[in-house]
Coordinates of C-alpha atoms in Angstrom, one line a residue:
M232 CA 129.9 91.5 84.7
S233 CA 130.3 92.5 88.5
R234 CA 129.1 91.1 91.3
E235 CA 126.5 93.1 92.1
R236 CA 125.5 92.9 88.4
V237 CA 124.9 89.1 88.7
L238 CA 123.4 89.2 91.8
T239 CA 120.7 92.5 91.2
L240 CA 120.1 90.0 87.9
V241 CA 119.3 86.8 90.2
A242 CA 117.1 88.9 92.2
V243 CA 114.8 90.5 89.3
G244 CA 114.4 86.7 88.0
V245 CA 113.6 85.2 91.0
T246 CA 110.8 88.2 91.4
L247 CA 109.7 87.1 88.2
L248 CA 109.5 83.1 88.7
A249 CA 107.6 84.4 92.7
W250 CA 105.1 86.6 91.3
A251 CA 104.0 84.3 87.8
S252 CA 103.3 81.6 90.4
A253 CA 101.6 83.6 92.6
F254 CA 98.8 84.3 89.6
V255 CA 98.7 80.0 89.1
V256 CA 98.1 79.9 93.1
I257 CA 95.7 82.6 93.1
R258 CA 93.3 81.0 90.8
G259 CA 93.6 77.5 92.6
V260 CA 92.1 79.5 95.7
A261 CA 90.3 81.3 94.6
P262 CA 87.1 79.3 94.9
H263 CA 87.9 79.1 98.4
L264 CA 88.4 82.1 100.2
G265 CA 87.1 85.9 98.7
G266 CA 89.8 88.6 97.4
G267 CA 90.1 90.5 100.8
A268 CA 90.7 87.0 103.1
L269 CA 93.1 85.6 101.0
A270 CA 94.6 89.0 100.9
L271 CA 94.6 89.0 104.8
G272 CA 95.6 85.9 104.8
R273 CA 98.5 85.7 102.4
L274 CA 99.7 89.3 104.0
A275 CA 99.7 88.0 107.7
V276 CA 102.4 85.2 106.4
G277 CA 104.1 87.4 104.5
T278 CA 104.5 89.7 107.4
L279 CA 105.5 87.3 109.4
A280 CA 108.0 86.3 107.1
L281 CA 109.6 89.7 106.3
G282 CA 109.5 90.3 110.1
I283 CA 112.1 87.4 110.8
V284 CA 113.8 88.4 107.9
A285 CA 114.1 92.2 108.8
L286 CA 115.5 90.9 112.6
V287 CA 117.4 88.7 111.0
Q288 CA 119.3 91.3 108.7
R289 CA 119.2 93.9 112.0
R290 CA 119.4 97.0 109.6
W291 CA 117.4 100.0 110.4
T292 CA 116.5 103.1 109.9
R293 CA 114.7 105.4 111.5
P294 CA 112.5 107.1 108.6
T295 CA 111.3 111.1 108.3
A296 CA 108.1 111.9 108.3
R297 CA 107.8 112.1 104.2
E298 CA 109.6 108.5 104.4
W299 CA 106.6 107.5 106.4
V300 CA 103.9 108.8 104.0
Q301 CA 105.6 107.2 101.3
I302 CA 106.0 103.6 103.1
V303 CA 102.1 104.3 104.1
V304 CA 101.0 104.6 100.1
Y305 CA 103.8 101.8 99.4
G306 CA 101.9 99.6 101.5
V307 CA 98.5 100.5 101.0
A308 CA 98.5 101.3 97.4
W309 CA 100.6 97.9 96.4
F310 CA 100.4 95.2 99.3
G311 CA 96.4 95.8 100.4
A312 CA 94.6 97.6 97.6
Y313 CA 96.5 96.1 94.8
N314 CA 96.0 92.1 96.3
V315 CA 92.8 92.6 97.1
A316 CA 91.9 94.0 93.2
L317 CA 94.3 91.0 91.9
N318 CA 92.1 88.6 93.7
I319 CA 89.1 89.3 93.3
S320 CA 89.5 89.9 89.7
E321 CA 91.0 85.8 89.4
H322 CA 87.4 84.8 90.7
T323 CA 86.5 85.5 87.1
L324 CA 89.5 86.1 84.7
D325 CA 92.2 83.1 83.9
A326 CA 95.4 83.4 85.0
G327 CA 96.7 84.8 81.6
T328 CA 94.5 87.2 81.1
S329 CA 94.7 89.3 84.7
A330 CA 98.8 88.8 83.8
M331 CA 97.8 90.8 81.1
L332 CA 95.5 93.5 82.5
V333 CA 98.2 94.1 85.6
G334 CA 100.9 94.3 82.5
I335 CA 99.5 98.0 82.1
G336 CA 101.1 98.1 85.3
P337 CA 104.9 98.5 83.8
I338 CA 103.8 101.3 81.4
L339 CA 102.8 103.4 83.9
I340 CA 105.6 102.8 86.2
A341 CA 108.0 103.5 82.7
L342 CA 106.5 106.6 82.4
G343 CA 106.1 107.7 86.1
G344 CA 109.3 107.0 86.5
G345 CA 110.6 109.3 83.9
A346 CA 108.5 112.1 84.9
F347 CA 108.1 112.2 88.7
L348 CA 111.6 109.7 89.6
G349 CA 114.1 111.9 87.3
E350 CA 114.7 109.0 85.4
G351 CA 113.8 110.1 82.1
V352 CA 112.7 107.6 80.1
P353 CA 114.9 106.6 77.4
R354 CA 113.8 105.7 73.6
W355 CA 114.3 102.0 73.6
L356 CA 112.2 101.9 76.8
L357 CA 110.2 103.4 75.1
I358 CA 109.7 100.7 72.4
G359 CA 110.4 98.0 73.9
T360 CA 107.5 98.5 76.2
G361 CA 104.8 99.3 73.5
V362 CA 106.7 95.9 71.7
A363 CA 106.6 93.6 75.7
F364 CA 102.5 95.3 75.8
C365 CA 101.3 93.6 72.0
G366 CA 103.1 90.4 73.1
V367 CA 101.5 90.2 76.8
V368 CA 97.7 91.3 75.1
L369 CA 98.7 88.9 72.1
I370 CA 98.9 86.0 75.5
G371 CA 96.1 87.2 77.1
L372 CA 94.2 86.8 74.1
G373 CA 95.2 83.4 72.8
T374 CA 94.9 82.2 76.7
S375 CA 91.6 84.0 77.1
L376 CA 89.6 82.2 73.8
S377 CA 91.4 78.6 74.6
A378 CA 90.3 78.6 78.1
R379 CA 86.9 80.9 77.8
A380 CA 86.2 79.6 74.5
G381 CA 82.3 81.2 73.6
H382 CA 81.8 83.3 76.3
P383 CA 82.8 87.0 76.7
V384 CA 85.0 88.2 79.6
D385 CA 83.5 89.6 82.3
V386 CA 84.3 93.6 82.2
V387 CA 84.3 93.4 86.5
G388 CA 86.9 91.6 86.2
V389 CA 88.9 93.5 83.7
L390 CA 87.9 96.5 86.1
W391 CA 89.4 94.9 89.4
A392 CA 92.4 93.7 87.1
L393 CA 93.0 97.4 86.2
V394 CA 92.4 98.8 89.4
A395 CA 95.4 96.5 90.8
A396 CA 97.3 97.3 87.6
V397 CA 97.2 100.8 88.7
T398 CA 97.3 100.2 92.2
Y399 CA 100.6 98.2 91.8
A400 CA 102.3 101.2 89.5
I401 CA 101.9 103.7 92.2
G402 CA 103.2 101.2 94.8
V403 CA 106.3 101.1 92.7
L404 CA 106.8 104.7 91.9
V405 CA 106.7 105.6 96.2
Q406 CA 108.7 102.5 96.9
K407 CA 111.6 103.7 94.6
P408 CA 112.6 107.1 96.7
A409 CA 111.9 105.8 100.1
I410 CA 114.8 102.6 99.6
R411 CA 116.9 105.3 98.3
R412 CA 117.9 106.2 102.1
L413 CA 116.7 103.4 103.8
P414 CA 117.2 99.6 104.2
A415 CA 114.8 97.9 101.2
G416 CA 114.1 94.7 103.8
Q417 CA 112.8 97.1 106.0
V418 CA 110.7 99.2 103.4
T419 CA 109.6 96.4 102.2
F420 CA 108.8 94.7 106.1
L421 CA 107.1 97.7 106.9
G422 CA 104.7 98.2 103.7
C423 CA 103.2 94.4 104.3
A424 CA 102.7 95.1 108.1
I425 CA 100.9 98.1 107.0
G426 CA 98.7 96.6 104.1
L427 CA 97.8 93.8 106.7
V428 CA 96.8 96.9 108.4
A429 CA 94.7 97.8 105.8
C430 CA 93.0 94.4 105.2
L431 CA 92.2 93.7 108.6
P432 CA 88.2 94.5 107.9
F433 CA 88.6 91.2 106.1
A434 CA 89.3 89.3 109.1
G435 CA 86.1 88.0 110.3
Q436 CA 85.2 86.7 106.4
L437 CA 88.9 85.3 106.8
A438 CA 87.8 83.1 109.8
H439 CA 84.8 81.9 108.0
E440 CA 86.1 80.9 105.4
L441 CA 89.4 79.3 106.9
S442 CA 87.4 77.1 108.6
R443 CA 84.9 75.5 105.6
A444 CA 88.7 75.7 103.2
S445 CA 90.5 72.4 102.0
V446 CA 94.6 71.8 103.3
A447 CA 95.3 72.7 99.8
A448 CA 93.7 76.8 100.4
D449 CA 95.8 76.5 103.5
L450 CA 98.6 75.6 101.7
G451 CA 98.1 78.3 99.1
I452 CA 97.5 80.9 101.4
L453 CA 101.5 80.1 102.8
Y454 CA 102.9 79.6 99.8
L455 CA 101.5 82.9 98.7
G456 CA 102.7 84.5 101.8
I457 CA 106.3 83.1 101.7
V458 CA 107.2 82.9 98.2
P459 CA 105.9 85.5 95.8
T460 CA 105.1 88.4 98.9
G461 CA 108.6 87.6 101.3
I462 CA 110.7 86.4 99.0
G463 CA 109.3 88.3 95.6
F464 CA 109.0 91.7 97.1
S465 CA 112.6 91.2 99.0
T466 CA 113.9 90.6 96.0
W467 CA 112.4 93.0 93.5
A468 CA 113.4 95.8 96.4
Y469 CA 116.7 94.6 95.9
A470 CA 116.8 95.1 92.5
L471 CA 115.0 98.5 92.6
Q472 CA 117.7 99.7 95.0
R473 CA 120.3 99.2 91.7
M474 CA 117.7 100.0 88.8
P475 CA 116.1 102.4 87.0
A476 CA 112.4 101.7 88.3
G477 CA 111.0 102.2 84.6
R478 CA 113.7 99.7 83.1
L479 CA 112.9 97.3 86.3
G480 CA 109.2 97.3 85.6
I481 CA 109.4 96.6 82.1
S482 CA 111.3 92.9 82.9
T483 CA 107.6 92.3 84.4
Y484 CA 106.6 91.7 80.5
V485 CA 108.2 88.1 81.2
V486 CA 105.6 87.2 84.1
P487 CA 102.6 86.1 81.4
V488 CA 104.7 84.0 80.0
I489 CA 106.3 83.0 82.5
T490 CA 102.1 82.1 84.1
I491 CA 101.4 80.8 80.4
V492 CA 103.4 77.5 81.1
L493 CA 103.1 77.3 84.7
A494 CA 99.7 77.0 84.1
L495 CA 100.3 74.6 81.5
V496 CA 101.9 72.3 84.0
V497 CA 99.3 72.6 87.2
F498 CA 96.1 72.8 85.4
G499 CA 97.0 71.2 81.6
E500 CA 96.7 74.4 80.0
L501 CA 98.0 74.2 76.3
P502 CA 98.8 77.8 75.3
T503 CA 97.7 78.4 71.7
W504 CA 100.2 79.4 69.0
L505 CA 98.4 83.1 69.9
A506 CA 99.7 83.0 73.2
I507 CA 103.1 81.3 72.0
A508 CA 103.4 84.3 69.9
G509 CA 102.6 86.9 72.0
G510 CA 105.8 85.1 74.6
V511 CA 108.2 86.0 72.1
L512 CA 106.9 88.8 70.9
A513 CA 107.4 90.1 75.0
L514 CA 110.3 89.1 75.7
A515 CA 111.9 90.4 72.5
G516 CA 110.2 93.6 73.8
V517 CA 112.3 93.0 77.3
A518 CA 115.5 93.1 75.2
L519 CA 114.7 95.9 73.2
S520 CA 114.0 97.9 76.1
R521 CA 117.6 97.0 77.7
R522 CA 119.4 98.6 74.7
R523 CA 121.8 101.8 74.6
S524 CA 121.4 103.9 72.0
A525 CA 123.1 107.8 71.4
D526 CA 119.5 108.9 71.0
G527 CA 119.9 108.8 75.2
R528 CA 116.1 109.5 76.9
V529 CA 113.2 111.5 76.0
P530 CA 113.9 114.8 77.9
V531 CA 111.7 115.4 81.0
P532 CA 111.0 119.2 81.6
A533 CA 113.0 120.2 84.2
S534 CA 110.3 121.9 86.5
V535 CA 109.1 117.9 87.5
E536 CA 112.9 116.3 86.8
N537 CA 114.0 118.6 90.3
L538 CA 110.8 117.5 92.7
P539 CA 112.7 116.7 96.0
E540 CA 112.1 113.4 97.3

């Protein structure tokens, strides 16, 4: 393997670990902070961390008007709306179920990448996506049955998790063209800062709840801001510059698997056999998605494939 390929794979691995841990930490912090307040606190820390990285890198390119629009949509959708929606969903849903529902996002990314970014849709990507998503469903179902035996899944929480999945997909699809010319660190920092501004209406709630929150909740905000946001989004952007959005998105199906393991270590939750089977299936789907065949890609209409960036 080339050095760049190795670094890309490492970046993907770091991203998956960081984001999986976020589901567990959010679940632990959720009883102390509202969804909007937690998002604002996390983004404040994340913006500071990413700003330091941007200063150290000393790489800055002036965005065009079109790139500014992409960055604003990216920041509001993924950093702002996604974080708020996910935090609210985990007030009533366990980490595994939330991860399962957010797992719909990579399907939207794969299809959107083919339709709007000219990436096409490789046949094995479609097959791997379907297999991996079935695995994610099993993981979420197994976790939900284990943690909430006898209790139905909260419908409102499910809807918020679906909102998170959609805004996550939108964020990736507008981030990809933005980082083709602009430095990834710059776009990530600007996106996080824009998400922070979008969440400022929750400042009063954050101040009030922080005054009563435990030290563990404060540490949780710091962790979410530095690791999943500062580090995770940086390594994601690095990998996204070097991989198709659809193929990178399918890799996030490993996140629920890691989430289950972390939840076992932190909360003592023992995954059911159904969840374990789902984890194996999700990993198999990721492996299938990375296969190449002579069948090539599912064709994308020329009018769509050649859209300007």
